[in-house]
Coordinates of C-alpha atoms in Angstrom, one line a residue:
X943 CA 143.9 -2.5 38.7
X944 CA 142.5 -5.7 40.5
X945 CA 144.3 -3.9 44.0
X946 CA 141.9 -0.7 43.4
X947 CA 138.9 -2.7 42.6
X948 CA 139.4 -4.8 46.0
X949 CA 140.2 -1.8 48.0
X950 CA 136.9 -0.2 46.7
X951 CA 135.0 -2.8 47.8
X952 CA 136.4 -3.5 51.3
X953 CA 135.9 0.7 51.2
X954 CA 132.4 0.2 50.2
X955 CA 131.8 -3.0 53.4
X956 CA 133.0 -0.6 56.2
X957 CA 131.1 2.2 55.1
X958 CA 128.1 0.1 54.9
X959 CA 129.3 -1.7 58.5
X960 CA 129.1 2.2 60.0
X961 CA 125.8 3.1 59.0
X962 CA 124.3 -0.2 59.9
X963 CA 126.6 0.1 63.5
X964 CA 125.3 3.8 63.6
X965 CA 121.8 3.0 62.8
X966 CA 122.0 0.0 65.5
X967 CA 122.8 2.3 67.7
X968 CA 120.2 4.8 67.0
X969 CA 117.8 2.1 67.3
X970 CA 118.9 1.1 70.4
X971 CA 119.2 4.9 71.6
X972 CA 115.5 4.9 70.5
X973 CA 114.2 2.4 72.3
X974 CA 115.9 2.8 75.2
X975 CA 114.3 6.7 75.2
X976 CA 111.0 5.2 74.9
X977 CA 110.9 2.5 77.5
X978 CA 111.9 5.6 79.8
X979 CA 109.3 8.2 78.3
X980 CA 107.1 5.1 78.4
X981 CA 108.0 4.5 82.3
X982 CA 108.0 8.9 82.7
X983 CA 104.8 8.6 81.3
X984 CA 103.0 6.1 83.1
X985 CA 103.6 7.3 85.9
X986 CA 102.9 11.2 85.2
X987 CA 99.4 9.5 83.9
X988 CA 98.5 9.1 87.6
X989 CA 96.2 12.0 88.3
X990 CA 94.7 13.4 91.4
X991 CA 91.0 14.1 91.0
X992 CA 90.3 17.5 93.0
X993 CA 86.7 16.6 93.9
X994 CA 84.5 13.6 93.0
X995 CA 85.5 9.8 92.5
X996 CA 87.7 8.0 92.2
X997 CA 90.2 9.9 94.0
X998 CA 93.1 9.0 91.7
X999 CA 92.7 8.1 87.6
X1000 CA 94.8 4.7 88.3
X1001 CA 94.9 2.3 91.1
X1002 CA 97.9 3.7 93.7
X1003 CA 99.3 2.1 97.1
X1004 CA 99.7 4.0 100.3
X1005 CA 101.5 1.5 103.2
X1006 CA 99.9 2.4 106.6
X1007 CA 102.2 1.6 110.1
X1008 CA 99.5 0.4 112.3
X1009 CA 98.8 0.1 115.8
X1010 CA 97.0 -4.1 115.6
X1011 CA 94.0 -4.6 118.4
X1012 CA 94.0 -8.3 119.3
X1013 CA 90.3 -8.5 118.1
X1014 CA 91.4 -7.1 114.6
X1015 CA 91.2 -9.8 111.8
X1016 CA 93.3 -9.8 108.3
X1017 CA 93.7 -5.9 107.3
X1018 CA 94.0 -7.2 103.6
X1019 CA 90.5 -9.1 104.0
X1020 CA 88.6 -6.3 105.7
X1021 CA 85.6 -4.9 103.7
X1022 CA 86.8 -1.2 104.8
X1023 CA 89.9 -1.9 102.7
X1024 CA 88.1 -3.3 99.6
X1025 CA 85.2 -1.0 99.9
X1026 CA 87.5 2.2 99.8
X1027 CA 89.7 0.7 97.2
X1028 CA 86.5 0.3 95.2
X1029 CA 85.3 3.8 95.6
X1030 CA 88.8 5.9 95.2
X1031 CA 91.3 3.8 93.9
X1032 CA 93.9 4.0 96.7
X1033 CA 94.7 0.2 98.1
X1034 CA 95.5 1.0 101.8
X1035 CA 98.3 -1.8 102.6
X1036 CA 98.0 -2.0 106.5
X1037 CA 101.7 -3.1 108.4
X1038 CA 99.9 -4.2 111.3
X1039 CA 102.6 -4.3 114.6
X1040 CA 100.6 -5.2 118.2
X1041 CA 99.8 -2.1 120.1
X1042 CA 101.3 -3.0 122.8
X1043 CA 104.9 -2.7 120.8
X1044 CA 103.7 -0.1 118.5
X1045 CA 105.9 2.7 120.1
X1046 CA 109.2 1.0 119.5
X1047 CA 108.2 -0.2 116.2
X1048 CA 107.6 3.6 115.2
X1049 CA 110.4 4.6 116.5
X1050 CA 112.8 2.6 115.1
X1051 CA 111.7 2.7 111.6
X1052 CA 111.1 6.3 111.9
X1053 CA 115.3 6.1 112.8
X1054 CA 116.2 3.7 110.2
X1055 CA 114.6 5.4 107.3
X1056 CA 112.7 2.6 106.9
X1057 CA 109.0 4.3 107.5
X1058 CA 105.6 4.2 105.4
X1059 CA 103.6 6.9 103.8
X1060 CA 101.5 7.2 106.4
X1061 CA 100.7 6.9 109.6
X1062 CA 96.7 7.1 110.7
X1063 CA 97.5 6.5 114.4
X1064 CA 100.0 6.7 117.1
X1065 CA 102.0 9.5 116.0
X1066 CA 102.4 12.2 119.2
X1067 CA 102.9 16.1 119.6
X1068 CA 106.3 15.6 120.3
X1069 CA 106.8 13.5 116.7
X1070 CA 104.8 16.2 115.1
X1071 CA 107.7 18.5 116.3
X1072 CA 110.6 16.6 115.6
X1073 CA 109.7 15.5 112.5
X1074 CA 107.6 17.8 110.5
X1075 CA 110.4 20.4 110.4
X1076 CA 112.9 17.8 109.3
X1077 CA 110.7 17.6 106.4
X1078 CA 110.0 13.7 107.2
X1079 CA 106.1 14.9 108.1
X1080 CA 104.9 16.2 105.4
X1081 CA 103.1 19.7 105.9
X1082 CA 99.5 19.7 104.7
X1083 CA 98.5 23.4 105.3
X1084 CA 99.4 23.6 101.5
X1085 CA 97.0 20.5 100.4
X1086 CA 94.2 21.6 102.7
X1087 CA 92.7 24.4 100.3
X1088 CA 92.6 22.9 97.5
X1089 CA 91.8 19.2 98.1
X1090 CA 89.9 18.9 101.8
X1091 CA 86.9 21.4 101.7
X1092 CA 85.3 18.9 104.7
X1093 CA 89.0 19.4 106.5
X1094 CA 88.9 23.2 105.7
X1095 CA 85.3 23.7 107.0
X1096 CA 86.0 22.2 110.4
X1097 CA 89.0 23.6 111.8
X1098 CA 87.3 27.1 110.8
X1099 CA 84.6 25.8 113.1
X1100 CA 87.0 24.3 115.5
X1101 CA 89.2 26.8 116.8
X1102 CA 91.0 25.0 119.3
X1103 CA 91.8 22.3 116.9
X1104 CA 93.3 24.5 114.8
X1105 CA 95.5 26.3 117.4
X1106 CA 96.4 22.7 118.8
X1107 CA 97.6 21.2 115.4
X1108 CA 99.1 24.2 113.5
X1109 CA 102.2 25.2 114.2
X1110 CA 103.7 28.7 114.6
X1111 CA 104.8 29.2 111.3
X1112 CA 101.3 27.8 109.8
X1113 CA 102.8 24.0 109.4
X1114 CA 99.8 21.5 110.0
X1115 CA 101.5 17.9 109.8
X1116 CA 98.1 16.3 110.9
X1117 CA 94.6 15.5 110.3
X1118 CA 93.6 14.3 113.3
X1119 CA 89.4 12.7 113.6
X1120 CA 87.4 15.7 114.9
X1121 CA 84.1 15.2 117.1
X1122 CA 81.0 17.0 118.3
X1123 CA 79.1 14.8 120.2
X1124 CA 76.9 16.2 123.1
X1125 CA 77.4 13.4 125.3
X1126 CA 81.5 13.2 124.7
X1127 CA 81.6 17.2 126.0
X1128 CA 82.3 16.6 129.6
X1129 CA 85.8 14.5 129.9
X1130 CA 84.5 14.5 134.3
X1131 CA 82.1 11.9 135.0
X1132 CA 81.6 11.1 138.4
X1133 CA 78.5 8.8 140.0
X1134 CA 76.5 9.0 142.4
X1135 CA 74.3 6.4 143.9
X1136 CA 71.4 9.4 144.0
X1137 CA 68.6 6.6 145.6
X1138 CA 70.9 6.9 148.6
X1139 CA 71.1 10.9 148.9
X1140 CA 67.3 10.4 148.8
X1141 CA 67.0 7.1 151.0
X1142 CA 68.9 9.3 153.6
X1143 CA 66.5 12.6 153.1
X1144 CA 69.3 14.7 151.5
X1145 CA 68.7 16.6 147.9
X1146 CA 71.8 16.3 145.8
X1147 CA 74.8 18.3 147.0
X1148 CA 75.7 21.5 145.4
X1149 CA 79.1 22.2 147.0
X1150 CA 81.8 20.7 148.7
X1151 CA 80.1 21.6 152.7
X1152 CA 77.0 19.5 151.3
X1153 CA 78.8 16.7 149.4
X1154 CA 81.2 15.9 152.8
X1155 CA 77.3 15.9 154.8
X1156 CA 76.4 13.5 152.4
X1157 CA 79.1 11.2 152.2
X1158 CA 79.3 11.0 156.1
X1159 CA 75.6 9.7 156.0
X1160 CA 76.5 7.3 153.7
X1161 CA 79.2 6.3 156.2
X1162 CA 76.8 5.5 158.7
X1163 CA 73.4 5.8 157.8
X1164 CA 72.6 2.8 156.1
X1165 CA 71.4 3.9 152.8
X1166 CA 71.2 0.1 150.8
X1167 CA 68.9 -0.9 154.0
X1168 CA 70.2 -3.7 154.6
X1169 CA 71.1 -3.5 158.2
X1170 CA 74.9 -3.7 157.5
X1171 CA 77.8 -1.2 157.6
X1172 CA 79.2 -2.6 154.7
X1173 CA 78.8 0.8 151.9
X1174 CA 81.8 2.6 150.9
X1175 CA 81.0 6.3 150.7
X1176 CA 83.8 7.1 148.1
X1177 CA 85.7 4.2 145.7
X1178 CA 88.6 5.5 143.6
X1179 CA 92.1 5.8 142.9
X1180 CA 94.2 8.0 143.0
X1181 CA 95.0 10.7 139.9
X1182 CA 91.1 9.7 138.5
X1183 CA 88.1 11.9 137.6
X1184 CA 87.4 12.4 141.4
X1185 CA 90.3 14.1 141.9
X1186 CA 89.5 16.5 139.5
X1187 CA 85.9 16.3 140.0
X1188 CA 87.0 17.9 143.6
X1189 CA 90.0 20.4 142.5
X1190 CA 87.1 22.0 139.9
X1191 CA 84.5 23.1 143.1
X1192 CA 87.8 24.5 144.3
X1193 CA 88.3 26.1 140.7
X1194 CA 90.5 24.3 138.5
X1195 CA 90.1 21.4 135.9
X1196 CA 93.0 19.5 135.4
X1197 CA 95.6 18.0 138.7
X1198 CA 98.7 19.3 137.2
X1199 CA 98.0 22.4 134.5
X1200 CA 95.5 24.8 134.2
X1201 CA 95.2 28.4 132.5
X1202 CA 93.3 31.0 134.4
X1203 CA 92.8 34.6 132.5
X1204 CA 95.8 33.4 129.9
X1205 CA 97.7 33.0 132.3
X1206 CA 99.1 29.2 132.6
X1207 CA 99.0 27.6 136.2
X1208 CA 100.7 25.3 137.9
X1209 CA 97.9 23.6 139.7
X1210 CA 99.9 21.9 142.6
X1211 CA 101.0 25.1 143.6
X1212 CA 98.0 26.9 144.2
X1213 CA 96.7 27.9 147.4
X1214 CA 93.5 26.2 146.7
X1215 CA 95.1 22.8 146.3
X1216 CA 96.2 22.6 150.1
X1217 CA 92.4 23.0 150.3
X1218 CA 91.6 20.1 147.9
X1219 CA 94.6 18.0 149.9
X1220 CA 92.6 18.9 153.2
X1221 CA 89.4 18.0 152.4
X1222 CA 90.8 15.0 150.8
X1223 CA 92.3 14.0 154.1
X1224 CA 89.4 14.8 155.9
X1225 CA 87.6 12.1 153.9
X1226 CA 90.8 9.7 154.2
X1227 CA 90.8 10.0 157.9
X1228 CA 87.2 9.5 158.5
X1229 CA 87.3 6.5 156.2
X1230 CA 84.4 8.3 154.0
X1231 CA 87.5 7.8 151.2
X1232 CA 88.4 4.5 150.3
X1233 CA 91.4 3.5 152.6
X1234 CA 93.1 1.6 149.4
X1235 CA 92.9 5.2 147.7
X1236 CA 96.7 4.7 146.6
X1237 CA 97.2 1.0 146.1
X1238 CA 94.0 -0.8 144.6
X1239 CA 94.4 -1.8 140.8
X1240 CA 91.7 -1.2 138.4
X1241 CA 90.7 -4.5 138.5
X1242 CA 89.8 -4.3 142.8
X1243 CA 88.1 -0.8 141.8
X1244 CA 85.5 -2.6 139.9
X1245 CA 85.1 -5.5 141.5
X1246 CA 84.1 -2.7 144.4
X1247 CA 81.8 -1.2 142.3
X1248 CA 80.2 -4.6 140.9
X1249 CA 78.8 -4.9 144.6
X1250 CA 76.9 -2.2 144.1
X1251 CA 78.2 -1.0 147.8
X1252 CA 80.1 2.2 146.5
X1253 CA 78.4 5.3 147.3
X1254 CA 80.4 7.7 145.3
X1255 CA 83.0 7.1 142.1
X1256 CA 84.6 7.4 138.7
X1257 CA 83.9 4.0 137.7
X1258 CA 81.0 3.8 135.4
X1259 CA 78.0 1.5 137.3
X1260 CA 76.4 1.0 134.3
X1261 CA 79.2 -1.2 132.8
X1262 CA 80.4 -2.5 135.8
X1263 CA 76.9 -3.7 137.5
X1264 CA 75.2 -6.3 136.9
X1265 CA 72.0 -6.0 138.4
X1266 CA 70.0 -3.4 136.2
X1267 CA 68.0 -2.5 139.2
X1268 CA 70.8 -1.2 141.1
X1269 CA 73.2 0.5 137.7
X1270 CA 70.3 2.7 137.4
X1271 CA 70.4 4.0 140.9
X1272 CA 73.3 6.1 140.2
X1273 CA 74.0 9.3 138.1
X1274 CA 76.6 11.6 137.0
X1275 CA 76.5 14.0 139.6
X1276 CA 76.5 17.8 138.5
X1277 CA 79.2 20.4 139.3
X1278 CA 79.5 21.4 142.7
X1279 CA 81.4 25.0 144.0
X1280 CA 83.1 25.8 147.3
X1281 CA 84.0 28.9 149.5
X1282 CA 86.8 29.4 147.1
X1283 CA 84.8 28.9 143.8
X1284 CA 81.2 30.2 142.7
X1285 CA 81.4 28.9 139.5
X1286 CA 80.2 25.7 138.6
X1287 CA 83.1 23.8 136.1
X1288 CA 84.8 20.8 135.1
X1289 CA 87.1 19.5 132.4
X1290 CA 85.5 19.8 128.4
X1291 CA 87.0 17.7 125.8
X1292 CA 88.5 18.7 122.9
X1293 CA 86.9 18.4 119.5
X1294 CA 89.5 16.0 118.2
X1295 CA 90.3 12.7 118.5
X1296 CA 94.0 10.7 118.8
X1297 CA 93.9 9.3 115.9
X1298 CA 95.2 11.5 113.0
X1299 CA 96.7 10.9 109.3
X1300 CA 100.4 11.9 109.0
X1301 CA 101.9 11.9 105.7
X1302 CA 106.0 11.0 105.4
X1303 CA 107.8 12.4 102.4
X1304 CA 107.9 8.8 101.0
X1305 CA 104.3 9.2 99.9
X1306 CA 104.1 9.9 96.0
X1307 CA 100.8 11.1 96.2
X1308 CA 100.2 13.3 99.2
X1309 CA 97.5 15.2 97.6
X1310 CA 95.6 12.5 97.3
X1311 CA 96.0 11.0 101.0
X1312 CA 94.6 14.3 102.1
X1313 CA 91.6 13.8 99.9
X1314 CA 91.3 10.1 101.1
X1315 CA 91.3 11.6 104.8
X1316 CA 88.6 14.5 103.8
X1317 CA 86.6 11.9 102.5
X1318 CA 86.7 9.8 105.9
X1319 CA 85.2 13.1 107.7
X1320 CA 82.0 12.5 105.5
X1321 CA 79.4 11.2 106.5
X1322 CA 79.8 8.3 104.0
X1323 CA 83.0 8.2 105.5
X1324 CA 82.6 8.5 108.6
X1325 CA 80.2 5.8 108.5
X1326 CA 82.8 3.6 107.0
X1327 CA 85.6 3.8 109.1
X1328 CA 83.3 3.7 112.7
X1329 CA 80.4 1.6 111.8
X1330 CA 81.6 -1.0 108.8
X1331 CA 79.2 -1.9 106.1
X1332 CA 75.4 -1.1 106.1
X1333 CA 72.8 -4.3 106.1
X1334 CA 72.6 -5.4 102.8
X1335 CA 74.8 -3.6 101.1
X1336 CA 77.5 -6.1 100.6
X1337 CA 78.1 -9.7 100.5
X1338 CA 78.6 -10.8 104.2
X1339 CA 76.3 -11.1 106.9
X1340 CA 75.8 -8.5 109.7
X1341 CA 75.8 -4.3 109.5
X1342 CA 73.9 -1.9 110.5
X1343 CA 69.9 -0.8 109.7
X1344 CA 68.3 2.0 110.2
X1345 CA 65.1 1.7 110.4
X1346 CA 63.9 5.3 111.6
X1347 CA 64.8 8.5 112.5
X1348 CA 64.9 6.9 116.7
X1349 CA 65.9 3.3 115.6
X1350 CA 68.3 1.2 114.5
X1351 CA 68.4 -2.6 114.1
X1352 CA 71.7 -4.0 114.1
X1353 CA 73.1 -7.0 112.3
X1354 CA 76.2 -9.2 113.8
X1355 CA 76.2 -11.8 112.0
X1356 CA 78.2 -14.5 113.4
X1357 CA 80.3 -12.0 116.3
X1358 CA 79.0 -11.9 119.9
X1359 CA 79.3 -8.2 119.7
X1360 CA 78.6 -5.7 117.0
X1361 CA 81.8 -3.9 118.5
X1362 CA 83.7 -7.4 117.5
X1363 CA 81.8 -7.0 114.3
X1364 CA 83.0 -3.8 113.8
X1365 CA 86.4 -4.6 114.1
X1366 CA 86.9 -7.4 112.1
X1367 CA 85.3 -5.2 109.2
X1368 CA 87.5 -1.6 109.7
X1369 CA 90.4 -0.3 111.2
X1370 CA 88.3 1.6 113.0
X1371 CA 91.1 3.9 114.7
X1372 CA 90.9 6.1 112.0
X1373 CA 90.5 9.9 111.6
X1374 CA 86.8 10.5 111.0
X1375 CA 84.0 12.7 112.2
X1376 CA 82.4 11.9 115.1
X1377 CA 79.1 13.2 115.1
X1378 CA 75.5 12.5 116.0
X1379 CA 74.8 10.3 112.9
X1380 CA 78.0 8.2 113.6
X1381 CA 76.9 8.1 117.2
X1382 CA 73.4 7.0 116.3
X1383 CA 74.6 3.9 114.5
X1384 CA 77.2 2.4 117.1
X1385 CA 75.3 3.6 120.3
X1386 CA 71.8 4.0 119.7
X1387 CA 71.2 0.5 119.8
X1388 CA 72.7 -0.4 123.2
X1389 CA 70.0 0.4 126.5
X1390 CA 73.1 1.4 128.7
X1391 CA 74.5 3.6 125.6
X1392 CA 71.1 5.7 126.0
X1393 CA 70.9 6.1 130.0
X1394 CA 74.5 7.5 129.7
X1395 CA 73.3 10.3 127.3
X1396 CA 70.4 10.9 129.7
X1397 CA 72.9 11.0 132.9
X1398 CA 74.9 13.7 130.5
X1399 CA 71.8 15.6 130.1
X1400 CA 70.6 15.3 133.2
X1401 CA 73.7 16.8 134.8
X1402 CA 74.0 20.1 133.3
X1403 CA 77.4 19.7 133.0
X1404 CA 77.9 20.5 129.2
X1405 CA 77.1 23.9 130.1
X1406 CA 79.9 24.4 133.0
X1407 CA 82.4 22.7 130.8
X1408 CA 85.6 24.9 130.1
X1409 CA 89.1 23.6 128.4
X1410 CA 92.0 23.7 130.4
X1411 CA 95.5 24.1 129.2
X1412 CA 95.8 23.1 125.7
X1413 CA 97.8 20.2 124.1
X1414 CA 100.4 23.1 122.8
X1415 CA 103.4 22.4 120.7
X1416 CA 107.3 22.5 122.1
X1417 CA 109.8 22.7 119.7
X1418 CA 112.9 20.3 120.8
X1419 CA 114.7 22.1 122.7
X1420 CA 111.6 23.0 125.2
X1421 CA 110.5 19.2 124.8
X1422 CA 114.0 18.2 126.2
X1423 CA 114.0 20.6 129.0
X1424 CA 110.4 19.8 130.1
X1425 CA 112.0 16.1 130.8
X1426 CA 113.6 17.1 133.7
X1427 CA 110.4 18.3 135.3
X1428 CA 109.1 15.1 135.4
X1429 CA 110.4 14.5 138.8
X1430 CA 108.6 17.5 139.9
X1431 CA 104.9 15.3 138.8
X1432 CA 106.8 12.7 140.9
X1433 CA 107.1 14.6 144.1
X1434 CA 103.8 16.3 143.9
X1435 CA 102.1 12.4 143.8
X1436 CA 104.6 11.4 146.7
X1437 CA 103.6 14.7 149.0
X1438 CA 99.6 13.9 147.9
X1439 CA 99.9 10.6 149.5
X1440 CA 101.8 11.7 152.6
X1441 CA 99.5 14.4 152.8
X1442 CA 96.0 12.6 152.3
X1443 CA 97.1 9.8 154.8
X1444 CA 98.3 12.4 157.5
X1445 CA 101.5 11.1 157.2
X1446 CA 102.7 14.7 157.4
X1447 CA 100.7 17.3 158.2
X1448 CA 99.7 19.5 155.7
X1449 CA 100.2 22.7 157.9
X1450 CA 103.6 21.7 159.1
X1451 CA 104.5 20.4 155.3
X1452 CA 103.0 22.8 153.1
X1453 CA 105.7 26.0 153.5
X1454 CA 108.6 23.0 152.9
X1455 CA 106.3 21.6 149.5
X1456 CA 106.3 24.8 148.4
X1457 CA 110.0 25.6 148.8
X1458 CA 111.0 22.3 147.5
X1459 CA 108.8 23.0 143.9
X1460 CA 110.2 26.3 143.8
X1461 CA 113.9 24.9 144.1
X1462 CA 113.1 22.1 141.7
X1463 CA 112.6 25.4 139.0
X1464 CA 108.9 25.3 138.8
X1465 CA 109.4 29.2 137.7
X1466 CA 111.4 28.2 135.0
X1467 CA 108.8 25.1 133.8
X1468 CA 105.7 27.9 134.1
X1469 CA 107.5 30.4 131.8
X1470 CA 108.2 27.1 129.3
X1471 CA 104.4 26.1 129.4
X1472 CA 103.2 30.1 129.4
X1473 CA 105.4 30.8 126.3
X1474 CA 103.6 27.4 124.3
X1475 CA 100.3 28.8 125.6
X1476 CA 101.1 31.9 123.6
X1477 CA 102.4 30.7 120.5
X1478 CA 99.3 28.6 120.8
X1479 CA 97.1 31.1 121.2
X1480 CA 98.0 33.2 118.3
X1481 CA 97.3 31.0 115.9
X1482 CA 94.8 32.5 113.7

């Protein structure tokens, strides 16, 4: 009887022992579903605001890869990075790497894996083509409607930037900074020192018969009046704005590509450029062209133009002179034609800027780094990442005022430039829109700023200026085939040298040059850059 009882109660403890071991458990099964609903719903609790600010509900981090200037200070210290963490709750955390090494950097860690979730610089059409469609880019077409009405607006307005960045099944992997700036219009810009065209009783030259007549008085005429033959008609080197400058009388505006009715040329095979190479040599042989054409470094180029003795050049006078009187002697001289070409042209810029935002499949948030990037192509935006903080509106010292519609004071504190202002504040190399306003604040104040938008003006040359062949997209394959053809840009350089110099004769040569580009499968590199034109070109 005393058995039963015991067994009943030993019975009775593991029965009790199971429920408190099951309810244990369930406790712990409990707590462990709420820590992860908890962590599930933290994180869903992150929103993405669709228009007004902040951008996100909570405070997010997006790492940037970053292309460091030397005059750049402490990313994390920078008002730009405070100021926008402020206004949309996104903390930018810049990996600054020396631009200089920047290309390696990106792409080893683009190899590795070991990439950020963005990039806002440095990233080229051919990453855009390796990497979108391996899903690493992160297409944005999708984001663009519904979160970037700025974005939206201007590549409806900007048709060539929306052929050049979408791809041919409607992939945009990214926002690059857009611009519409009068003076940035013309990418040509030649000088002229035009008090010597007049000293010497000429009128400005309007073709290439008149420009050679003018440059050979310069040869030997005097024009600085100081009883010396010591000017230099034409200073350059080779493959600059001069170049082109000359191949656009003949009708072209670019050295190596062009597109002419649709069709995509191969400039260095034109009839027109054994034109350009003679006239060039003309100038070589004459000494009217600088006889260290080919070998001076940038450095000797300006040191040249400092003088003040250069006639004719690429080099801008007002930056390089130092003597006011004589910077403003020059001007941008306008389009000229030729027998071959009626038609006054030169190179125009596109409405886009380098710098654009890609967005890796790391990011958590894309939507909201699209928003982030619509809001730097506001004005308040714009203003932000190009011209730092206003005066006053912040705790340091420097910034910039406006104090009218025509002027602008501005601040720079304790920097010797507002340029190294500027750059201590923001990134700077950001995508943003580059527009008069913006333009205003970091130009107007600067006297050598202003005469270069009244050269621009002054020139005419906005209105001649076409685009040439576009910065069209090559899938992989076409990228790796176009690599062989660099050796055909190599023999076209040696050939201009031997040519210019008279080191062969360009009437003997030119059947030979000809034949040679033709064996090297120039056909075969023209159907490559006709078919990107075309899948360009449809774009919608």
């Amino acid at each position: 009887m005393q058995n039963d009882r015991s067994k009943e109660r030993q019975q009775r403890k593991q029965e009790e022992l199971k429920v408190k071991r099951y309810y244990r458990l369930l406790i712990c099964a409990m707590l462990a579903l709420s820590i992860l609903f908890s962590f599930t719903w933290s994180s869903a609790e992150v929103t993405v605001n669709k228009t007004g600010f902040p951008i996100t509900s909570e405070k997010i981090t997006l790492t940037v890869l970053f292309p460091r200037l030397p005059v750049h200070g402490d990313f994390d210290q920078m008002w730009f990075v405070k100021a926008i963490e402020e206004k949309t709750n996104i903390h930018l955390e810049f990996i600054g790497v020396d631009s200089e090494g920047f290309d390696e950097k990106k792409n080893l860690v683009l190899a590795s894996g070991d990439y950020p979730d963005l990039f806002f610089n440095g990233i080229t059409r051919s990453d855009e083509a390796i990497y979108g469609p391996q899903g690493i880019f992160v297409n944005l077409a999708p984001y663009i409607e519904e979160y970037a009405p700025n974005a939206k607006a201007m590549f409806e307005k900007y048709s060539e930037v929306r052929k050049t960045f979408t791809f041919p099944d409607g992939s945009l992997y990214a926002m690059p900074g857009f611009i519409d700036v009068y003076r940035y219009v013309t990418a040509n810009n030649v000088y002229i020192n035009e008090q010597w065209v007049t000293n010497l009783g000429y009128e400005m030259p309007k073709n290439l018969d008149e420009l050679y007549e003018v440059l050979k008085a310069m040869k030997s005429g005097d024009p600085n009046g100081n009883g010396e033959n010591d000017e230099i008609p034409v200073s350059t080197r080779y493959g600059t704005e001069f170049d082109t400058f000359i191949l656009s009388a003949l009708g072209y505006v670019n050295t190596r590509d062009d597109v002419i009715d649709g069709k995509y040329v191969y400039v260095p095979a034109q009839e027109e450029y054994k034109e350009y190479l003679t006239f060039m040599n003309k100038l070589y042989n004459e000494k009217i062209l600088d006889p260290e054409y080919f070998t001076q470094t940038a450095e000797q180029l300006s040191a040249k133009t400092a003088s003040g003795l250069v006639g004719m050049g690429a080099t801008q006078p007002h930056m390089t002179i130092a003597d006011e009187n004589i910077w403003r002697q020059y001007t941008i001289i306008p389009a000229i034609t030729s027998d071959a070409n009626q038609t006054p042209m030169g190179p125009r810029n596109s409405n886009y800027e380098s710098p654009a935002m890609i967005v890796t499949d790391k990011c958590k948030y894309p939507e909201a780094a699209v928003r982030l990037c619509d809001f730097f192509y506001s004005q308040e935006g714009s203003r932000m990442v190009r011209g730092g903080p206003e005066y006053g509106t912040w705790d340091g010292d420097g910034g910039w005022e406006i104090l009218s519609d025509t002027e602008i004071k501005l601040h720079t504190g304790d920097y010797t430039s507002f340029w190294n202002f500027r750059a201590t504040q923001t990134p700077l190399n950001l995508p943003y829109f580059c527009g008069e306003d913006v333009m205003f604040i970091t130009v107007a104040g600067d006297a050598k700023n202003t005469w270069f938008s009244e050269q621009i003006e002054k020139s005419n040359n906005v209105a001649c200026a076409r685009f040439g062949y576009p910065a069209a997209s090559y899938s992989e394959d076409e990228i790796a085939e176009l690599s062989a053809f660099i050796d055909m840009d190599n023999y076209v350089a040696q050939m201009d040298a031997q040519f210019i110099t008279g080191e062969i004769s360009i009437e003997d040569g030119w059947d030979n040059y000809i034949s040679t580009l033709k064996n090297m499968n120039l056909d075969r590199m023209v159907e490559i850059k006709q078919a990107a034109y075309d899948r360009w070109n449809s774009v919608d």
